[in-house]
XYZ file of C-alpha atoms in Angstrom:
378
model
C 24.132 -27.322 9.114
C 22.620 -30.264 11.019
C 25.521 -30.537 13.450
C 25.601 -26.774 13.913
C 21.897 -26.676 14.900
C 21.849 -29.858 17.288
C 24.707 -28.482 19.072
C 22.879 -25.388 20.102
C 18.891 -26.333 19.940
C 18.081 -29.931 21.162
C 21.074 -32.246 21.117
C 21.621 -35.244 19.570
C 17.734 -36.015 19.968
C 17.104 -33.088 17.310
C 20.074 -33.931 14.878
C 17.387 -35.756 12.351
C 15.024 -33.169 12.517
C 17.623 -30.349 11.730
C 19.110 -32.541 8.786
C 15.792 -32.454 7.045
C 15.139 -28.960 7.927
C 18.609 -27.987 6.200
C 17.443 -30.091 3.233
C 14.407 -28.335 2.999
C 15.735 -24.952 3.363
C 18.438 -25.636 0.486
C 15.697 -27.124 -1.818
C 13.685 -24.034 -1.096
C 16.382 -21.742 -1.676
C 17.731 -23.396 -4.789
C 14.092 -23.333 -6.553
C 13.357 -19.493 -5.403
C 16.757 -18.862 -6.872
C 16.185 -20.687 -10.302
C 12.807 -18.998 -10.483
C 14.264 -15.502 -9.890
C 17.181 -16.132 -12.076
C 14.895 -17.562 -15.004
C 12.627 -14.465 -14.594
C 15.957 -11.936 -14.736
C 17.457 -13.906 -17.734
C 14.215 -13.965 -19.986
C 13.805 -10.106 -19.360
C 17.452 -9.764 -20.365
C 16.980 -12.070 -23.298
C 14.171 -10.091 -24.517
C 15.850 -6.791 -24.136
C 18.908 -8.253 -25.980
C 16.890 -9.600 -28.873
C 14.744 -6.660 -28.846
C 17.366 -4.482 -30.549
C 17.027 -6.890 -33.163
C 13.632 -7.497 -33.844
C 11.408 -4.919 -31.829
C 8.127 -7.021 -31.007
C 10.025 -9.400 -28.872
C 11.482 -6.990 -26.993
C 7.654 -5.959 -25.702
C 7.022 -7.822 -22.277
C 3.412 -7.645 -23.212
C 3.728 -9.571 -26.551
C 2.873 -13.502 -25.316
C 4.944 -15.340 -28.091
C 7.948 -13.290 -27.014
C 7.706 -14.213 -23.404
C 6.981 -17.880 -24.159
C 9.778 -18.148 -26.340
C 12.491 -16.656 -24.277
C 11.080 -18.361 -21.016
C 11.535 -21.685 -22.844
C 15.173 -20.894 -23.946
C 16.095 -19.996 -20.383
C 14.496 -22.912 -18.656
C 15.962 -24.929 -21.450
C 19.293 -23.770 -20.544
C 18.804 -24.555 -16.695
C 17.480 -27.780 -17.554
C 20.636 -28.770 -19.749
C 23.189 -27.843 -16.602
C 20.815 -29.894 -14.343
C 20.886 -33.310 -16.448
C 24.677 -32.743 -17.230
C 25.574 -32.404 -13.388
C 23.197 -35.662 -12.908
C 25.161 -37.385 -15.380
C 28.707 -36.225 -15.012
C 30.010 -35.519 -11.371
C 32.502 -32.941 -12.532
C 30.145 -31.035 -15.251
C 27.165 -29.377 -15.606
C 25.712 -27.566 -12.639
C 28.488 -28.799 -10.614
C 30.919 -26.671 -12.857
C 28.979 -23.597 -12.069
C 28.155 -24.120 -8.609
C 31.360 -22.429 -7.226
C 29.944 -18.872 -9.183
C 26.585 -19.123 -7.305
C 27.290 -17.270 -3.934
C 29.573 -14.467 -5.797
C 27.037 -13.910 -8.579
C 23.865 -13.829 -6.510
C 25.396 -10.806 -4.249
C 26.418 -9.374 -7.566
C 23.029 -9.573 -8.821
C 22.143 -7.616 -5.446
C 24.572 -4.924 -5.898
C 23.170 -4.428 -9.771
C 19.659 -4.180 -7.975
C 20.967 -1.522 -5.297
C 22.824 0.330 -7.641
C 19.668 0.980 -9.990
C 17.751 1.880 -6.922
C 20.049 4.452 -5.574
C 20.249 5.975 -9.388
C 16.390 6.172 -9.298
C 16.450 7.704 -5.877
C 18.678 10.542 -7.163
C 17.335 11.096 -10.436
C 13.976 11.627 -8.937
C 15.234 14.314 -6.711
C 15.515 12.400 -3.276
C 19.014 12.751 -2.662
C 18.748 12.929 0.980
C 17.201 9.224 0.819
C 19.982 7.747 -1.228
C 21.756 6.151 1.770
C 18.835 3.968 2.158
C 20.222 1.817 -0.556
C 23.827 3.573 -0.786
C 24.799 1.887 2.414
C 23.872 -1.571 1.927
C 25.542 -1.096 -1.836
C 28.817 -0.030 -0.681
C 28.726 -3.144 1.777
C 28.016 -5.353 -0.590
C 30.322 -4.369 -3.241
C 33.165 -4.244 -0.400
C 32.793 -7.987 0.449
C 31.835 -9.286 -2.910
C 34.660 -7.889 -4.545
C 37.114 -9.073 -1.876
C 35.690 -12.663 -2.115
C 35.984 -12.290 -5.981
C 39.347 -11.227 -6.102
C 40.516 -14.074 -3.587
C 38.795 -16.436 -5.662
C 40.483 -15.434 -8.988
C 44.071 -14.571 -7.404
C 44.676 -16.376 -4.350
C 47.415 -18.700 -4.300
C 46.043 -21.249 -2.254
C 44.662 -23.955 -4.517
C 41.574 -24.484 -2.216
C 40.702 -20.935 -2.901
C 41.923 -19.533 -6.081
C 40.249 -20.880 -9.292
C 43.778 -20.305 -11.282
C 45.853 -21.711 -8.390
C 43.568 -24.948 -8.577
C 43.903 -25.102 -12.166
C 47.695 -25.053 -11.960
C 48.047 -27.665 -9.449
C 45.700 -30.287 -11.234
C 47.690 -29.446 -14.600
C 50.576 -30.075 -13.109
C 49.554 -33.505 -11.693
C 48.064 -34.239 -15.154
C 51.451 -33.862 -16.923
C 52.809 -35.881 -14.218
C 50.262 -38.405 -14.851
C 49.013 -38.180 -10.930
C 45.139 -38.338 -10.427
C 44.051 -36.122 -7.355
C 40.626 -35.872 -5.570
C 37.699 -35.451 -6.555
C 39.330 -36.890 -9.921
C 39.270 -40.596 -10.285
C 40.755 -40.880 -13.691
C 42.818 -38.649 -16.193
C 39.925 -37.897 -18.077
C 38.310 -36.382 -14.763
C 41.688 -34.416 -14.328
C 41.270 -32.597 -17.678
C 37.318 -32.013 -16.404
C 38.872 -30.428 -13.460
C 41.278 -28.309 -15.332
C 38.757 -26.985 -17.552
C 36.343 -26.097 -14.733
C 38.770 -24.066 -12.984
C 39.731 -22.118 -15.954
C 36.185 -21.515 -16.873
C 35.225 -20.538 -13.391
C 38.034 -18.069 -13.139
C 37.270 -16.577 -16.476
C 33.760 -16.019 -15.521
C 34.341 -14.587 -12.419
C 36.739 -12.034 -13.790
C 33.824 -11.167 -16.415
C 31.307 -10.784 -13.481
C 33.121 -8.293 -11.617
C 34.255 -6.384 -14.620
C 30.790 -5.993 -15.811
C 29.558 -4.828 -12.521
C 32.363 -2.404 -12.414
C 31.068 -1.066 -15.571
C 27.261 -0.844 -14.272
C 28.551 0.744 -10.951
C 30.619 3.359 -12.723
C 28.029 4.376 -15.324
C 25.448 5.076 -12.526
C 28.016 7.013 -10.474
C 28.322 9.157 -13.603
C 24.622 9.623 -14.265
C 24.112 10.357 -10.233
C 26.837 13.102 -10.220
C 25.064 14.591 -13.488
C 21.826 14.675 -11.768
C 23.088 16.093 -8.676
C 24.885 18.967 -10.806
C 22.172 19.639 -13.303
C 19.577 22.368 -12.317
C 16.807 20.475 -14.161
C 15.629 17.046 -13.959
C 17.295 14.572 -16.420
C 15.240 12.849 -18.794
C 13.798 9.539 -17.637
C 11.843 6.293 -19.105
C 10.213 5.352 -15.996
C 6.493 6.275 -15.615
C 5.482 8.818 -13.873
C 3.478 8.282 -10.527
C -0.102 9.707 -11.454
C -1.065 12.270 -8.940
C -3.625 11.760 -7.492
C -3.732 7.891 -8.401
C -6.027 7.055 -11.280
C -9.624 5.357 -9.711
C -10.087 1.748 -9.457
C -12.030 0.315 -12.065
C -13.360 -2.666 -10.020
C -17.262 -2.269 -9.376
C -17.901 -1.391 -6.000
C -21.113 -2.026 -3.972
C -24.258 -0.063 -5.033
C -25.234 2.584 -2.794
C -28.653 3.200 -1.877
C -30.269 6.573 -2.135
C -30.234 9.009 0.620
C -33.499 8.995 2.889
C -35.116 11.980 3.549
C -34.701 13.461 7.190
C -37.292 12.336 9.516
C -39.612 15.080 10.287
C -40.849 13.607 13.430
C -44.287 14.084 15.307
C -45.920 17.338 16.346
C -45.264 16.896 19.866
C -41.504 16.520 18.981
C -41.428 19.473 16.761
C -43.101 21.490 18.992
C -40.840 20.572 21.675
C -37.677 21.539 19.662
C -39.492 24.940 18.751
C -40.053 25.438 22.527
C -36.245 24.787 23.256
C -35.619 27.196 20.349
C -37.725 29.704 22.298
C -36.325 29.404 25.495
C -32.769 29.537 24.581
C -32.873 33.109 25.973
C -32.912 36.692 25.289
C -31.694 38.098 22.112
C -32.446 34.963 20.094
C -35.488 35.239 17.634
C -36.655 32.167 15.767
C -37.675 31.991 11.950
C -41.146 31.721 13.444
C -41.244 35.000 15.162
C -39.387 36.762 13.059
C -42.273 37.792 10.386
C -44.826 38.538 13.439
C -42.613 40.622 15.488
C -43.802 44.138 13.571
C -47.311 44.552 14.511
C -50.181 42.692 16.702
C -52.573 40.587 14.998
C -55.980 40.045 15.721
C -55.253 36.085 16.359
C -52.090 36.558 18.384
C -53.694 36.827 21.587
C -53.376 39.294 24.505
C -51.053 42.246 24.392
C -48.517 42.462 27.316
C -46.844 45.253 28.973
C -44.013 45.598 26.359
C -46.207 44.787 23.265
C -48.105 42.079 21.439
C -47.522 38.370 22.633
C -46.444 36.341 19.503
C -46.078 32.514 19.325
C -42.278 31.572 19.084
C -41.350 29.285 16.485
C -43.994 26.752 15.769
C -47.364 28.830 15.494
C -49.020 25.968 17.368
C -46.993 26.030 20.329
C -48.078 27.208 23.844
C -44.743 29.160 24.752
C -45.119 32.892 24.027
C -43.028 35.798 23.381
C -43.368 39.544 23.933
C -41.965 41.978 21.412
C -41.175 45.546 22.239
C -41.018 48.233 19.817
C -38.281 47.707 17.337
C -35.239 50.236 18.148
C -34.553 53.225 15.572
C -32.501 51.677 12.705
C -33.403 48.244 12.930
C -34.491 46.046 10.115
C -38.162 46.032 10.008
C -39.925 42.711 11.257
C -36.490 41.451 12.864
C -36.440 41.468 16.483
C -32.984 39.811 16.516
C -31.952 43.425 15.698
C -32.877 44.553 19.295
C -32.143 41.950 21.707
C -33.168 43.743 24.623
C -36.702 44.439 23.085
C -37.596 40.559 23.338
C -38.427 39.344 26.496
C -40.682 35.768 27.270
C -44.153 35.837 28.578
C -45.108 33.649 31.562
C -46.806 30.377 30.350
C -50.081 29.772 32.255
C -50.344 26.295 33.967
C -52.293 23.779 31.912
C -56.232 23.681 33.132
C -57.836 20.641 33.963
C -59.990 18.977 31.303
C -62.834 16.685 31.451
C -62.488 13.519 29.776
C -64.929 12.892 26.654
C -64.472 13.744 23.012
C -64.784 17.050 21.690
C -67.461 18.447 19.611
C -66.495 18.611 15.474
C -66.835 22.498 15.812
C -64.883 22.710 18.707
C -61.514 21.141 17.402
C -58.872 23.358 16.433
C -57.484 23.176 13.044
C -53.465 22.231 12.967
C -52.467 25.509 11.290
C -55.063 27.562 13.224
C -53.257 29.774 15.860
C -53.843 29.602 19.444
C -56.166 32.056 21.152
C -58.307 32.715 17.849
C -62.060 33.304 17.659
C -64.105 30.007 17.561
C -60.986 27.888 18.843
C -61.585 27.213 22.395
C -59.217 24.744 24.311
C -61.925 23.810 26.623
C -63.480 20.206 26.287
C -67.014 19.953 27.027
C -68.556 16.857 27.291
C -70.863 15.499 24.483
C -74.734 15.174 25.935
C -75.173 11.429 26.273
C -71.901 10.161 26.207
C -70.564 8.079 28.813
C -67.335 8.463 30.535
C -65.839 5.617 32.028
């Protein structure tokens, strides 16, 4: 790998870097594979032993998880120990099966995903996992067939077994063996690898065939097939994690009197045909405090009673609801607002101050500002 990468990137000066990169990549790949294999093996061992004793088959039972994990780790440790002490045994014996076994495991996973999609009624999405599954099966089964039945001793397991067995009978020692005992080990390893490879391929054929039968049955069935998968909650269950505390909503800001008067003035000047809530109840008859009477009817305050903008109301049309000027838009017109009068500076007398709830133009509510005797105006 270092030769290949250095020939493309960096040349001879980068060969040392790519060599260490290859070692790191291989180490991480092997560690992640061992981790995944340990987990899958633990699940399979729990499922198998659960048929004998139910508690150990539960994935939530901690003692069962610990025992089955320890068994799988112990098996990995045994193969590593034997491979370190015997160059032709242990992990070296099963390493030729590593690549094909890994791809067969991926084929089983893709088969399960495809079956779940079809059983869930998502047949049109089955190609997402079906196409990779077909490619994986074609490539892996072709390689497995060659590793078992190829006549080249460098490829086929049984061809390699026959060559080393004949050399062993003739008393010859072939590499990598260094003695007759090593020759017997090579013969044994080739036999074990060929048999295990055939068993792996046969098991995958059974899994894929059974999944194909289920998929055909799911497509032809008018009702969904029974499944042991947990249904997806709809809508999803709410989270139990505590969320941030929410502050109570504040009451809307009322604003100052000047702002409220400006808002009511804007509502009053929106145009003819629009009656505000304040004028709806005053449009029926003139009030003593409603001020002067215009040519078309009494002048009433528009919106807020304390605002200076006035509206004149004509008599309501026949059939209109009493007290509602909005029923006769043509009977509402605005009266001209007189310009503000200049007022002398100085405080108002207590008797001359208008109460906020007292309407404009009422008796004893003059807007004239008269200076107090003796008050200084700076």
